[in-house]
């Protein structure tokens, strides 16, 4: 028989699947339709106990919302612990790897559209929330230059000489050191 911890993760996975942030909801009907029907009565009891513990612990709230029916809503506390977010230096490495993967040279650019539509969705919501701070730190440290598009070209990020040296001649420890200071 599966444990309450197993069912808690199953419930939280529903929020992870939709990249939920605090305040986002999942209809209880999702669990009725996809989970509860397949469980025997004892497993159903354990599943409900798991959901109740998530509510008691302040991870989720339970609401009955008229036309939406019964819902579970993610709290701020739940959001804070929902995702395994990588440290800032690893997010920075992912940004720099966009240049590495394209064999970019100093002065070449990646369009912001490519970052916002292709790269950002690959990050979980916590990492997405931190993206701007991480990118700004890369700019402040001289690895990349941001062009907001007001200069006449589209908004983009340009690889600097320092960024070039990092992606082809150094390892991630350089970024780890930068982001620990």
mmCIF file of C-alpha atoms in Angstrom:
data_model
loop_
_atom_site.group_PDB
_atom_site.id
_atom_site.type_symbol
_atom_site.label_atom_id
_atom_site.label_comp_id
_atom_site.label_asym_id
_atom_site.label_seq_id
_atom_site.Cartn_x
_atom_site.Cartn_y
_atom_site.Cartn_z
ATOM 1 C CA UNK A 1 0.000 0.000 0.000
ATOM 2 C CA UNK A 2 1.242 3.472 -0.863
ATOM 3 C CA UNK A 3 2.058 5.933 1.933
ATOM 4 C CA UNK A 4 0.695 9.386 2.711
ATOM 5 C CA UNK A 5 4.026 10.841 1.569
ATOM 6 C CA UNK A 6 3.562 9.181 -1.800
ATOM 7 C CA UNK A 7 0.099 10.684 -2.177
ATOM 8 C CA UNK A 8 1.294 14.114 -1.025
ATOM 9 C CA UNK A 9 3.863 14.101 -3.810
ATOM 10 C CA UNK A 10 1.194 12.946 -6.252
ATOM 11 C CA UNK A 11 -0.976 15.919 -5.282
ATOM 12 C CA UNK A 12 1.928 18.380 -5.435
ATOM 13 C CA UNK A 13 2.962 16.964 -8.819
ATOM 14 C CA UNK A 14 -0.354 18.200 -10.205
ATOM 15 C CA UNK A 15 0.740 21.722 -9.263
ATOM 16 C CA UNK A 16 4.213 21.178 -10.713
ATOM 17 C CA UNK A 17 2.701 20.009 -14.019
ATOM 18 C CA UNK A 18 1.011 23.375 -14.474
ATOM 19 C CA UNK A 19 4.052 25.352 -13.265
ATOM 20 C CA UNK A 20 1.872 26.691 -10.475
ATOM 21 C CA UNK A 21 2.694 29.731 -8.421
ATOM 22 C CA UNK A 22 1.103 30.790 -5.142
ATOM 23 C CA UNK A 23 -2.635 31.174 -5.621
ATOM 24 C CA UNK A 24 -2.935 28.727 -8.521
ATOM 25 C CA UNK A 25 -5.477 25.975 -8.140
ATOM 26 C CA UNK A 26 -6.220 22.396 -9.103
ATOM 27 C CA UNK A 27 -9.782 21.139 -9.193
ATOM 28 C CA UNK A 28 -10.442 18.222 -6.837
ATOM 29 C CA UNK A 29 -12.262 16.636 -9.764
ATOM 30 C CA UNK A 30 -8.820 15.923 -11.296
ATOM 31 C CA UNK A 31 -8.130 13.574 -8.395
ATOM 32 C CA UNK A 32 -11.632 12.096 -8.383
ATOM 33 C CA UNK A 33 -11.409 11.303 -12.094
ATOM 34 C CA UNK A 34 -7.770 10.252 -12.376
ATOM 35 C CA UNK A 35 -6.788 8.860 -8.988
ATOM 36 C CA UNK A 36 -9.588 8.024 -6.582
ATOM 37 C CA UNK A 37 -11.422 5.695 -8.962
ATOM 38 C CA UNK A 38 -8.384 3.447 -9.213
ATOM 39 C CA UNK A 39 -7.843 3.218 -5.445
ATOM 40 C CA UNK A 40 -9.405 0.781 -3.043
ATOM 41 C CA UNK A 41 -11.250 2.227 -0.004
ATOM 42 C CA UNK A 42 -8.191 2.080 2.282
ATOM 43 C CA UNK A 43 -6.008 3.785 -0.314
ATOM 44 C CA UNK A 44 -8.702 6.449 -0.824
ATOM 45 C CA UNK A 45 -8.684 7.090 2.921
ATOM 46 C CA UNK A 46 -4.884 7.467 2.909
ATOM 47 C CA UNK A 47 -5.070 9.788 -0.105
ATOM 48 C CA UNK A 48 -7.612 12.050 1.625
ATOM 49 C CA UNK A 49 -5.494 12.038 4.803
ATOM 50 C CA UNK A 50 -2.489 13.121 2.726
ATOM 51 C CA UNK A 51 -4.480 15.984 1.190
ATOM 52 C CA UNK A 52 -5.719 17.027 4.626
ATOM 53 C CA UNK A 53 -2.162 17.090 5.984
ATOM 54 C CA UNK A 54 -1.073 19.361 3.129
ATOM 55 C CA UNK A 55 -3.942 21.673 4.086
ATOM 56 C CA UNK A 56 -3.183 21.499 7.820
ATOM 57 C CA UNK A 57 0.505 22.191 7.129
ATOM 58 C CA UNK A 58 -0.430 25.348 5.181
ATOM 59 C CA UNK A 59 0.857 24.048 1.848
ATOM 60 C CA UNK A 60 -2.603 24.093 0.237
ATOM 61 C CA UNK A 61 -6.010 25.503 1.018
ATOM 62 C CA UNK A 62 -9.302 23.793 0.312
ATOM 63 C CA UNK A 63 -12.199 25.761 -1.119
ATOM 64 C CA UNK A 64 -15.607 25.100 -2.547
ATOM 65 C CA UNK A 65 -15.937 27.533 -5.400
ATOM 66 C CA UNK A 66 -19.417 27.410 -6.886
ATOM 67 C CA UNK A 67 -19.160 26.477 -10.554
ATOM 68 C CA UNK A 68 -15.579 25.215 -10.193
ATOM 69 C CA UNK A 69 -16.543 22.869 -7.396
ATOM 70 C CA UNK A 70 -13.973 21.736 -4.859
ATOM 71 C CA UNK A 71 -10.481 23.119 -5.393
ATOM 72 C CA UNK A 72 -7.055 22.944 -3.825
ATOM 73 C CA UNK A 73 -5.121 26.228 -3.952
ATOM 74 C CA UNK A 74 -1.349 26.545 -3.545
ATOM 75 C CA UNK A 75 -0.254 28.857 -0.719
ATOM 76 C CA UNK A 76 2.883 31.014 -0.533
ATOM 77 C CA UNK A 77 4.373 28.421 1.817
ATOM 78 C CA UNK A 78 3.505 25.670 -0.639
ATOM 79 C CA UNK A 79 5.021 27.572 -3.535
ATOM 80 C CA UNK A 80 8.242 28.174 -1.599
ATOM 81 C CA UNK A 81 8.814 24.430 -1.222
ATOM 82 C CA UNK A 82 7.213 23.090 -4.396
ATOM 83 C CA UNK A 83 10.169 23.250 -6.754
ATOM 84 C CA UNK A 84 13.770 22.151 -6.537
ATOM 85 C CA UNK A 85 15.338 25.341 -7.838
ATOM 86 C CA UNK A 86 18.907 25.360 -9.059
ATOM 87 C CA UNK A 87 21.320 27.867 -7.538
ATOM 88 C CA UNK A 88 21.801 31.182 -9.339
ATOM 89 C CA UNK A 89 25.190 30.217 -10.751
ATOM 90 C CA UNK A 90 23.627 27.182 -12.469
ATOM 91 C CA UNK A 91 20.916 29.363 -13.994
ATOM 92 C CA UNK A 92 23.679 31.705 -15.167
ATOM 93 C CA UNK A 93 25.484 28.730 -16.702
ATOM 94 C CA UNK A 94 22.301 27.771 -18.544
ATOM 95 C CA UNK A 95 22.094 31.290 -19.963
ATOM 96 C CA UNK A 96 25.718 31.186 -21.047
ATOM 97 C CA UNK A 97 25.253 27.716 -22.522
ATOM 98 C CA UNK A 98 22.832 29.241 -25.043
ATOM 99 C CA UNK A 99 25.839 31.005 -26.556
ATOM 100 C CA UNK A 100 28.052 27.919 -26.256
ATOM 101 C CA UNK A 101 25.518 25.675 -27.997
ATOM 102 C CA UNK A 102 25.340 28.081 -30.934
ATOM 103 C CA UNK A 103 29.138 28.449 -31.175
ATOM 104 C CA UNK A 104 28.781 32.216 -30.713
ATOM 105 C CA UNK A 105 31.693 34.635 -30.847
ATOM 106 C CA UNK A 106 32.143 37.939 -29.036
ATOM 107 C CA UNK A 107 29.729 40.537 -30.374
ATOM 108 C CA UNK A 108 27.132 38.042 -31.586
ATOM 109 C CA UNK A 109 23.627 38.287 -30.155
ATOM 110 C CA UNK A 110 20.736 36.126 -29.068
ATOM 111 C CA UNK A 111 17.341 37.711 -29.588
ATOM 112 C CA UNK A 112 15.306 38.209 -26.400
ATOM 113 C CA UNK A 113 12.378 36.531 -28.140
ATOM 114 C CA UNK A 114 14.486 33.371 -28.307
ATOM 115 C CA UNK A 115 15.164 33.601 -24.570
ATOM 116 C CA UNK A 116 11.611 34.433 -23.493
ATOM 117 C CA UNK A 117 9.916 31.909 -25.745
ATOM 118 C CA UNK A 118 12.497 29.122 -25.888
ATOM 119 C CA UNK A 119 14.638 29.286 -22.755
ATOM 120 C CA UNK A 120 12.459 30.705 -19.964
ATOM 121 C CA UNK A 121 9.745 28.048 -20.262
ATOM 122 C CA UNK A 122 12.409 25.398 -19.558
ATOM 123 C CA UNK A 123 12.905 26.862 -16.081
ATOM 124 C CA UNK A 124 10.550 26.157 -13.224
ATOM 125 C CA UNK A 125 8.564 29.152 -11.879
ATOM 126 C CA UNK A 126 10.971 29.856 -9.005
ATOM 127 C CA UNK A 127 13.888 29.952 -11.443
ATOM 128 C CA UNK A 128 11.842 32.123 -13.825
ATOM 129 C CA UNK A 129 11.274 34.571 -10.973
ATOM 130 C CA UNK A 130 15.046 34.758 -10.406
ATOM 131 C CA UNK A 131 16.014 34.925 -14.095
ATOM 132 C CA UNK A 132 16.115 38.723 -14.346
ATOM 133 C CA UNK A 133 18.363 39.089 -11.280
ATOM 134 C CA UNK A 134 20.714 36.400 -12.584
ATOM 135 C CA UNK A 135 20.862 37.964 -16.057
ATOM 136 C CA UNK A 136 21.492 41.398 -14.531
ATOM 137 C CA UNK A 137 24.380 39.958 -12.527
ATOM 138 C CA UNK A 138 25.878 38.518 -15.742
ATOM 139 C CA UNK A 139 25.551 41.990 -17.275
ATOM 140 C CA UNK A 140 27.062 43.725 -14.220
ATOM 141 C CA UNK A 141 29.980 41.269 -14.254
ATOM 142 C CA UNK A 142 30.620 41.882 -17.956
ATOM 143 C CA UNK A 143 29.729 38.464 -19.416
ATOM 144 C CA UNK A 144 26.907 39.786 -21.597
ATOM 145 C CA UNK A 145 25.411 43.096 -22.715
ATOM 146 C CA UNK A 146 21.676 43.733 -22.876
ATOM 147 C CA UNK A 147 20.249 45.855 -25.704
ATOM 148 C CA UNK A 148 16.637 46.829 -25.060
ATOM 149 C CA UNK A 149 15.969 47.332 -28.772
ATOM 150 C CA UNK A 150 15.754 51.124 -28.616
ATOM 151 C CA UNK A 151 18.954 51.351 -30.627
ATOM 152 C CA UNK A 152 17.105 50.222 -33.715
ATOM 153 C CA UNK A 153 17.591 46.492 -33.576
ATOM 154 C CA UNK A 154 15.413 44.007 -31.725
ATOM 155 C CA UNK A 155 15.949 43.471 -28.005
ATOM 156 C CA UNK A 156 18.865 41.087 -27.599
ATOM 157 C CA UNK A 157 21.721 39.884 -25.431
ATOM 158 C CA UNK A 158 25.263 40.214 -26.769
ATOM 159 C CA UNK A 159 28.217 38.012 -25.842
ATOM 160 C CA UNK A 160 31.236 39.992 -24.578
ATOM 161 C CA UNK A 161 34.915 39.047 -24.716
ATOM 162 C CA UNK A 162 34.705 38.037 -21.048
ATOM 163 C CA UNK A 163 31.643 35.892 -21.806
ATOM 164 C CA UNK A 164 33.442 34.304 -24.754
ATOM 165 C CA UNK A 165 36.434 33.455 -22.568
ATOM 166 C CA UNK A 166 34.128 31.925 -19.979
ATOM 167 C CA UNK A 167 32.181 29.659 -22.332
ATOM 168 C CA UNK A 168 35.195 28.330 -24.229
ATOM 169 C CA UNK A 169 38.133 28.555 -21.837
ATOM 170 C CA UNK A 170 36.797 28.244 -18.265
ATOM 171 C CA UNK A 171 34.476 26.092 -16.211
ATOM 172 C CA UNK A 172 31.382 26.675 -14.102
ATOM 173 C CA UNK A 173 33.495 27.366 -10.996
ATOM 174 C CA UNK A 174 34.011 30.884 -12.393
ATOM 175 C CA UNK A 175 30.283 31.570 -12.204
ATOM 176 C CA UNK A 176 30.022 29.843 -8.824
ATOM 177 C CA UNK A 177 32.612 32.292 -7.505
ATOM 178 C CA UNK A 178 30.872 35.291 -9.094
ATOM 179 C CA UNK A 179 27.493 34.399 -7.613
ATOM 180 C CA UNK A 180 28.830 33.648 -4.132
ATOM 181 C CA UNK A 181 30.120 37.205 -3.721
#
